[in-house]
PDB file of C-alpha atoms in Angstrom:
ATOM      1  CA  UNK A   1       7.172  10.582   3.091  1.00 47.00           C
ATOM      2  CA  UNK A   2       5.417  12.312   6.042  1.00 55.00           C
ATOM      3  CA  UNK A   3       3.374  10.092   8.390  1.00 60.00           C
ATOM      4  CA  UNK A   4       0.046  11.563   7.213  1.00 61.00           C
ATOM      5  CA  UNK A   5       0.850  10.777   3.578  1.00 61.00           C
ATOM      6  CA  UNK A   6       1.763   7.208   4.489  1.00 65.00           C
ATOM      7  CA  UNK A   7      -1.552   6.788   6.300  1.00 71.00           C
ATOM      8  CA  UNK A   8      -3.443   8.046   3.242  1.00 62.00           C
ATOM      9  CA  UNK A   9      -1.463   5.688   0.993  1.00 65.00           C
ATOM     10  CA  UNK A  10      -2.086   2.727   3.316  1.00 71.00           C
ATOM     11  CA  UNK A  11      -5.797   3.603   3.463  1.00 67.00           C
ATOM     12  CA  UNK A  12      -5.932   3.703  -0.347  1.00 66.00           C
ATOM     13  CA  UNK A  13      -4.164   0.352  -0.589  1.00 68.00           C
ATOM     14  CA  UNK A  14      -6.608  -1.199   1.882  1.00 73.00           C
ATOM     15  CA  UNK A  15      -9.509   0.309  -0.079  1.00 66.00           C
ATOM     16  CA  UNK A  16      -8.107  -1.114  -3.339  1.00 66.00           C
ATOM     17  CA  UNK A  17      -7.725  -4.548  -1.714  1.00 68.00           C
ATOM     18  CA  UNK A  18     -11.306  -4.411  -0.418  1.00 67.00           C
ATOM     19  CA  UNK A  19     -12.526  -3.380  -3.837  1.00 59.00           C
ATOM     20  CA  UNK A  20     -10.661  -6.258  -5.481  1.00 61.00           C
ATOM     21  CA  UNK A  21     -12.186  -8.691  -2.962  1.00 64.00           C
ATOM     22  CA  UNK A  22     -15.644  -7.207  -3.573  1.00 59.00           C
ATOM     23  CA  UNK A  23     -15.207  -7.591  -7.328  1.00 58.00           C
ATOM     24  CA  UNK A  24     -13.970 -11.187  -7.027  1.00 58.00           C
ATOM     25  CA  UNK A  25     -16.807 -12.039  -4.632  1.00 57.00           C
ATOM     26  CA  UNK A  26     -19.385 -10.520  -6.977  1.00 54.00           C
ATOM     27  CA  UNK A  27     -17.961 -12.459  -9.933  1.00 55.00           C
ATOM     28  CA  UNK A  28     -18.216 -15.700  -7.957  1.00 59.00           C
ATOM     29  CA  UNK A  29     -21.797 -14.861  -6.947  1.00 56.00           C
ATOM     30  CA  UNK A  30     -22.718 -14.056 -10.557  1.00 54.00           C
ATOM     31  CA  UNK A  31     -21.337 -17.429 -11.602  1.00 59.00           C
ATOM     32  CA  UNK A  32     -23.352 -19.151  -8.858  1.00 59.00           C
ATOM     33  CA  UNK A  33     -20.196 -20.228  -7.053  1.00 53.00           C
ATOM     34  CA  UNK A  34     -20.904 -18.786  -3.594  1.00 47.00           C
ATOM     35  CA  UNK A  35     -23.508 -17.178  -1.396  1.00 47.00           C
ATOM     36  CA  UNK A  36     -21.079 -15.575   1.072  1.00 43.00           C
ATOM     37  CA  UNK A  37     -17.381 -15.448   1.838  1.00 42.00           C
ATOM     38  CA  UNK A  38     -15.851 -15.972   5.257  1.00 39.00           C
ATOM     39  CA  UNK A  39     -12.275 -15.288   6.237  1.00 38.00           C
ATOM     40  CA  UNK A  40     -10.274 -18.283   7.442  1.00 37.00           C
ATOM     41  CA  UNK A  41     -10.848 -18.895  11.140  1.00 36.00           C
ATOM     42  CA  UNK A  42     -14.044 -16.836  11.295  1.00 32.00           C
ATOM     43  CA  UNK A  43     -17.608 -17.932  11.769  1.00 33.00           C
ATOM     44  CA  UNK A  44     -19.797 -18.746   8.803  1.00 32.00           C
ATOM     45  CA  UNK A  45     -21.171 -15.206   8.614  1.00 26.00           C
ATOM     46  CA  UNK A  46     -19.957 -13.124   5.674  1.00 28.00           C
ATOM     47  CA  UNK A  47     -17.356 -10.428   6.192  1.00 23.00           C
ATOM     48  CA  UNK A  48     -18.917  -7.032   5.584  1.00 27.00           C
ATOM     49  CA  UNK A  49     -16.988  -4.881   3.144  1.00 25.00           C
ATOM     50  CA  UNK A  50     -18.007  -1.501   1.763  1.00 36.00           C
ATOM     51  CA  UNK A  51     -21.096  -1.801  -0.383  1.00 36.00           C
ATOM     52  CA  UNK A  52     -19.406  -0.615  -3.565  1.00 44.00           C
ATOM     53  CA  UNK A  53     -17.356  -2.534  -6.078  1.00 48.00           C
ATOM     54  CA  UNK A  54     -14.576  -1.182  -8.239  1.00 52.00           C
ATOM     55  CA  UNK A  55     -14.616  -3.127 -11.466  1.00 57.00           C
ATOM     56  CA  UNK A  56     -11.600  -3.968 -13.566  1.00 67.00           C
ATOM     57  CA  UNK A  57     -10.894  -2.053 -16.742  1.00 82.00           C
ATOM     58  CA  UNK A  58     -13.607  -2.648 -19.334  1.00 89.00           C
ATOM     59  CA  UNK A  59     -13.831  -1.959 -23.066  1.00 89.00           C
ATOM     60  CA  UNK A  60     -17.005  -1.081 -24.908  1.00 89.00           C
ATOM     61  CA  UNK A  61     -17.793  -2.343 -28.426  1.00 90.00           C
ATOM     62  CA  UNK A  62     -17.282   1.249 -29.639  1.00 90.00           C
ATOM     63  CA  UNK A  63     -13.679   1.198 -28.372  1.00 90.00           C
ATOM     64  CA  UNK A  64     -14.070   3.277 -25.202  1.00 92.00           C
ATOM     65  CA  UNK A  65     -12.203   2.230 -22.068  1.00 93.00           C
ATOM     66  CA  UNK A  66     -14.072   2.363 -18.736  1.00 94.00           C
ATOM     67  CA  UNK A  67     -12.142   2.445 -15.477  1.00 94.00           C
ATOM     68  CA  UNK A  68     -13.571   2.723 -11.977  1.00 93.00           C
ATOM     69  CA  UNK A  69     -11.475   4.052  -9.147  1.00 93.00           C
ATOM     70  CA  UNK A  70     -11.293   5.920  -5.862  1.00 94.00           C
ATOM     71  CA  UNK A  71     -10.711   9.670  -5.523  1.00 96.00           C
ATOM     72  CA  UNK A  72      -7.650  10.474  -3.373  1.00 94.00           C
ATOM     73  CA  UNK A  73      -8.144  14.240  -3.078  1.00 94.00           C
ATOM     74  CA  UNK A  74      -6.548  15.119  -6.422  1.00 94.00           C
ATOM     75  CA  UNK A  75      -6.528  12.021  -8.614  1.00 95.00           C
ATOM     76  CA  UNK A  76      -8.475   8.845  -9.240  1.00 95.00           C
ATOM     77  CA  UNK A  77      -6.658   5.695  -8.127  1.00 93.00           C
ATOM     78  CA  UNK A  78      -7.530   2.873 -10.518  1.00 90.00           C
ATOM     79  CA  UNK A  79      -7.942  -0.803  -9.539  1.00 88.00           C
ATOM     80  CA  UNK A  80      -4.302  -1.403 -10.506  1.00 83.00           C
ATOM     81  CA  UNK A  81      -3.065   1.499  -8.349  1.00 86.00           C
ATOM     82  CA  UNK A  82      -2.459   3.744 -11.379  1.00 90.00           C
ATOM     83  CA  UNK A  83      -3.256   7.447 -10.906  1.00 93.00           C
ATOM     84  CA  UNK A  84      -5.594   9.230 -13.324  1.00 94.00           C
ATOM     85  CA  UNK A  85      -5.602  13.025 -13.258  1.00 94.00           C
ATOM     86  CA  UNK A  86      -9.011  14.453 -12.311  1.00 96.00           C
ATOM     87  CA  UNK A  87      -9.610  18.014 -13.581  1.00 96.00           C
ATOM     88  CA  UNK A  88      -9.508  20.352 -10.567  1.00 95.00           C
ATOM     89  CA  UNK A  89     -12.571  22.252 -11.790  1.00 95.00           C
ATOM     90  CA  UNK A  90     -14.612  19.026 -11.951  1.00 96.00           C
ATOM     91  CA  UNK A  91     -13.409  17.862  -8.519  1.00 96.00           C
ATOM     92  CA  UNK A  92     -14.125  21.289  -7.054  1.00 96.00           C
ATOM     93  CA  UNK A  93     -17.598  21.774  -8.584  1.00 95.00           C
ATOM     94  CA  UNK A  94     -18.600  18.184  -7.759  1.00 96.00           C
ATOM     95  CA  UNK A  95     -17.275  18.611  -4.194  1.00 97.00           C
ATOM     96  CA  UNK A  96     -15.414  15.301  -4.382  1.00 97.00           C
ATOM     97  CA  UNK A  97     -13.867  14.006  -1.166  1.00 96.00           C
ATOM     98  CA  UNK A  98     -11.318  11.280  -0.529  1.00 95.00           C
ATOM     99  CA  UNK A  99     -12.911   7.873  -0.948  1.00 94.00           C
ATOM    100  CA  UNK A 100     -15.567   8.846  -3.516  1.00 95.00           C
ATOM    101  CA  UNK A 101     -15.959   6.313  -6.322  1.00 95.00           C
ATOM    102  CA  UNK A 102     -15.478   7.601  -9.843  1.00 96.00           C
ATOM    103  CA  UNK A 103     -15.953   6.141 -13.288  1.00 95.00           C
ATOM    104  CA  UNK A 104     -13.617   7.307 -16.019  1.00 96.00           C
ATOM    105  CA  UNK A 105     -14.570   6.777 -19.643  1.00 95.00           C
ATOM    106  CA  UNK A 106     -11.737   7.252 -22.104  1.00 94.00           C
ATOM    107  CA  UNK A 107     -13.380   7.688 -25.484  1.00 94.00           C
ATOM    108  CA  UNK A 108     -11.781   6.466 -28.734  1.00 93.00           C
ATOM    109  CA  UNK A 109     -10.757  10.073 -29.522  1.00 93.00           C
ATOM    110  CA  UNK A 110      -8.810  10.220 -26.235  1.00 92.00           C
ATOM    111  CA  UNK A 111     -11.133  12.455 -24.231  1.00 93.00           C
ATOM    112  CA  UNK A 112     -11.562  11.701 -20.521  1.00 95.00           C
ATOM    113  CA  UNK A 113     -15.058  11.831 -19.026  1.00 95.00           C
ATOM    114  CA  UNK A 114     -15.419  11.446 -15.248  1.00 97.00           C
ATOM    115  CA  UNK A 115     -18.594  10.624 -13.358  1.00 96.00           C
ATOM    116  CA  UNK A 116     -19.081  10.316  -9.616  1.00 96.00           C
ATOM    117  CA  UNK A 117     -20.742   6.937  -9.000  1.00 94.00           C
ATOM    118  CA  UNK A 118     -20.371   6.353  -5.272  1.00 92.00           C
ATOM    119  CA  UNK A 119     -20.079   9.261  -2.866  1.00 94.00           C
ATOM    120  CA  UNK A 120     -18.897   8.419   0.639  1.00 95.00           C
ATOM    121  CA  UNK A 121     -20.682   9.762   3.712  1.00 96.00           C
ATOM    122  CA  UNK A 122     -19.525  13.257   4.547  1.00 97.00           C
ATOM    123  CA  UNK A 123     -19.025  15.493   7.565  1.00 97.00           C
ATOM    124  CA  UNK A 124     -19.462  19.243   7.168  1.00 97.00           C
ATOM    125  CA  UNK A 125     -17.076  21.329   9.255  1.00 97.00           C
ATOM    126  CA  UNK A 126     -16.035  24.987   9.368  1.00 97.00           C
ATOM    127  CA  UNK A 127     -12.441  26.165   9.450  1.00 97.00           C
ATOM    128  CA  UNK A 128     -10.202  29.093   8.597  1.00 97.00           C
ATOM    129  CA  UNK A 129      -8.427  29.501   5.252  1.00 97.00           C
ATOM    130  CA  UNK A 130      -4.650  29.739   5.498  1.00 96.00           C
ATOM    131  CA  UNK A 131      -1.602  29.057   3.370  1.00 94.00           C
ATOM    132  CA  UNK A 132       1.317  26.707   3.940  1.00 90.00           C
ATOM    133  CA  UNK A 133       4.463  28.816   4.420  1.00 88.00           C
ATOM    134  CA  UNK A 134       6.723  26.330   2.625  1.00 91.00           C
ATOM    135  CA  UNK A 135       4.577  25.084  -0.265  1.00 90.00           C
ATOM    136  CA  UNK A 136       2.275  28.117  -0.674  1.00 89.00           C
ATOM    137  CA  UNK A 137      -0.656  25.635  -0.974  1.00 92.00           C
ATOM    138  CA  UNK A 138      -4.004  26.686   0.447  1.00 94.00           C
ATOM    139  CA  UNK A 139      -5.350  24.748   3.395  1.00 97.00           C
ATOM    140  CA  UNK A 140      -8.103  24.979   5.980  1.00 97.00           C
ATOM    141  CA  UNK A 141      -7.533  24.687   9.718  1.00 97.00           C
ATOM    142  CA  UNK A 142     -10.506  22.860  11.238  1.00 96.00           C
ATOM    143  CA  UNK A 143     -10.805  20.630  14.311  1.00 94.00           C
ATOM    144  CA  UNK A 144      -7.114  21.146  15.030  1.00 94.00           C
ATOM    145  CA  UNK A 145      -6.038  19.723  11.658  1.00 96.00           C
ATOM    146  CA  UNK A 146      -4.962  21.269   8.379  1.00 96.00           C
ATOM    147  CA  UNK A 147      -6.861  20.000   5.337  1.00 97.00           C
ATOM    148  CA  UNK A 148      -5.494  20.521   1.844  1.00 96.00           C
ATOM    149  CA  UNK A 149      -7.922  22.022  -0.645  1.00 97.00           C
ATOM    150  CA  UNK A 150      -7.881  22.526  -4.383  1.00 96.00           C
ATOM    151  CA  UNK A 151      -6.835  25.913  -5.736  1.00 94.00           C
ATOM    152  CA  UNK A 152      -9.814  25.761  -8.132  1.00 95.00           C
ATOM    153  CA  UNK A 153     -12.163  25.913  -5.123  1.00 95.00           C
ATOM    154  CA  UNK A 154     -10.437  28.996  -3.731  1.00 94.00           C
ATOM    155  CA  UNK A 155     -10.547  30.856  -7.037  1.00 94.00           C
ATOM    156  CA  UNK A 156     -14.178  29.852  -7.677  1.00 93.00           C
ATOM    157  CA  UNK A 157     -15.330  31.214  -4.308  1.00 93.00           C
ATOM    158  CA  UNK A 158     -12.869  34.158  -4.438  1.00 94.00           C
ATOM    159  CA  UNK A 159     -11.755  33.285  -0.915  1.00 95.00           C
ATOM    160  CA  UNK A 160      -9.217  35.345   1.005  1.00 94.00           C
ATOM    161  CA  UNK A 161      -6.857  34.436   3.801  1.00 94.00           C
ATOM    162  CA  UNK A 162      -8.708  34.334   7.126  1.00 95.00           C
ATOM    163  CA  UNK A 163     -12.132  33.643   5.573  1.00 96.00           C
ATOM    164  CA  UNK A 164     -14.233  30.934   7.199  1.00 97.00           C
ATOM    165  CA  UNK A 165     -14.529  27.937   4.883  1.00 97.00           C
ATOM    166  CA  UNK A 166     -17.214  25.254   5.047  1.00 98.00           C
ATOM    167  CA  UNK A 167     -15.538  21.999   4.035  1.00 98.00           C
ATOM    168  CA  UNK A 168     -16.642  18.425   3.434  1.00 98.00           C
ATOM    169  CA  UNK A 169     -14.537  15.490   4.667  1.00 97.00           C
ATOM    170  CA  UNK A 170     -15.184  11.732   4.681  1.00 95.00           C
ATOM    171  CA  UNK A 171     -17.272  10.799   7.725  1.00 95.00           C
ATOM    172  CA  UNK A 172     -15.366   8.732  10.272  1.00 91.00           C
ATOM    173  CA  UNK A 173     -12.287   8.327   8.059  1.00 91.00           C
ATOM    174  CA  UNK A 174      -9.019  10.237   8.429  1.00 92.00           C
ATOM    175  CA  UNK A 175      -8.234  12.412   5.423  1.00 94.00           C
ATOM    176  CA  UNK A 176      -5.733  15.047   4.410  1.00 95.00           C
ATOM    177  CA  UNK A 177      -7.918  16.630   1.701  1.00 96.00           C
ATOM    178  CA  UNK A 178     -11.267  18.400   1.947  1.00 97.00           C
ATOM    179  CA  UNK A 179     -13.796  19.727  -0.554  1.00 97.00           C
ATOM    180  CA  UNK A 180     -14.900  23.338  -0.232  1.00 97.00           C
ATOM    181  CA  UNK A 181     -18.655  23.647   0.061  1.00 97.00           C
ATOM    182  CA  UNK A 182     -18.863  27.371   0.727  1.00 96.00           C
ATOM    183  CA  UNK A 183     -16.949  30.405   1.983  1.00 96.00           C
ATOM    184  CA  UNK A 184     -18.039  32.898   4.622  1.00 95.00           C
ATOM    185  CA  UNK A 185     -16.157  36.086   3.822  1.00 91.00           C
ATOM    186  CA  UNK A 186     -14.580  37.662   6.893  1.00 82.00           C
ATOM    187  CA  UNK A 187     -15.798  41.131   5.832  1.00 73.00           C
ATOM    188  CA  UNK A 188     -19.386  39.752   5.600  1.00 62.00           C
ATOM    189  CA  UNK A 189     -19.117  38.381   9.143  1.00 52.00           C
ATOM    190  CA  UNK A 190     -17.816  41.767  10.379  1.00 47.00           C
ATOM    191  CA  UNK A 191     -20.692  43.608   8.694  1.00 45.00           C
ATOM    192  CA  UNK A 192     -23.246  41.254  10.287  1.00 47.00           C
ATOM    193  CA  UNK A 193     -21.861  41.957  13.742  1.00 49.00           C
ATOM    194  CA  UNK A 194     -22.356  45.730  13.442  1.00 45.00           C
TER     195      UNK A 194
END
């Protein structure tokens, strides 16, 4: 596993652990058991975690299953670490970035319905569309890093190699995936210069 993939996996595991702690803390608060939680050996002030909670799997009276999870660039990672496939068209049109919170409702008939419930802060950057020579996957070179992007975004914007691509990445958090916000066609830029 390449170093970048390990970092993403470790980041997701830390996020899942934080979410589990947030959920447990909220349950204790709801039961009136605590006002704040401190880590052993720390002062009495509460440890600040991200403001969102990922709940455990829930069932509705109608038989639907509701799962909250974190988007990893292609899939939703559930609270148990299980991956749930997110339709590329939905992820592309919703401009999902790594770290966004999603809610998946699996209806009794088996249909999957995703909803973005907690977007992370984003940075907007511009890069150049290219293609990985080995995998043939599209990627964007921006800020000296290659970001993977969904094929659905490229086909939607009808992007070509060498086009400038406006991408969204999580603010202040390393990521290997980006969401495409827009494409500046290289032939449009050439026409504007003349």
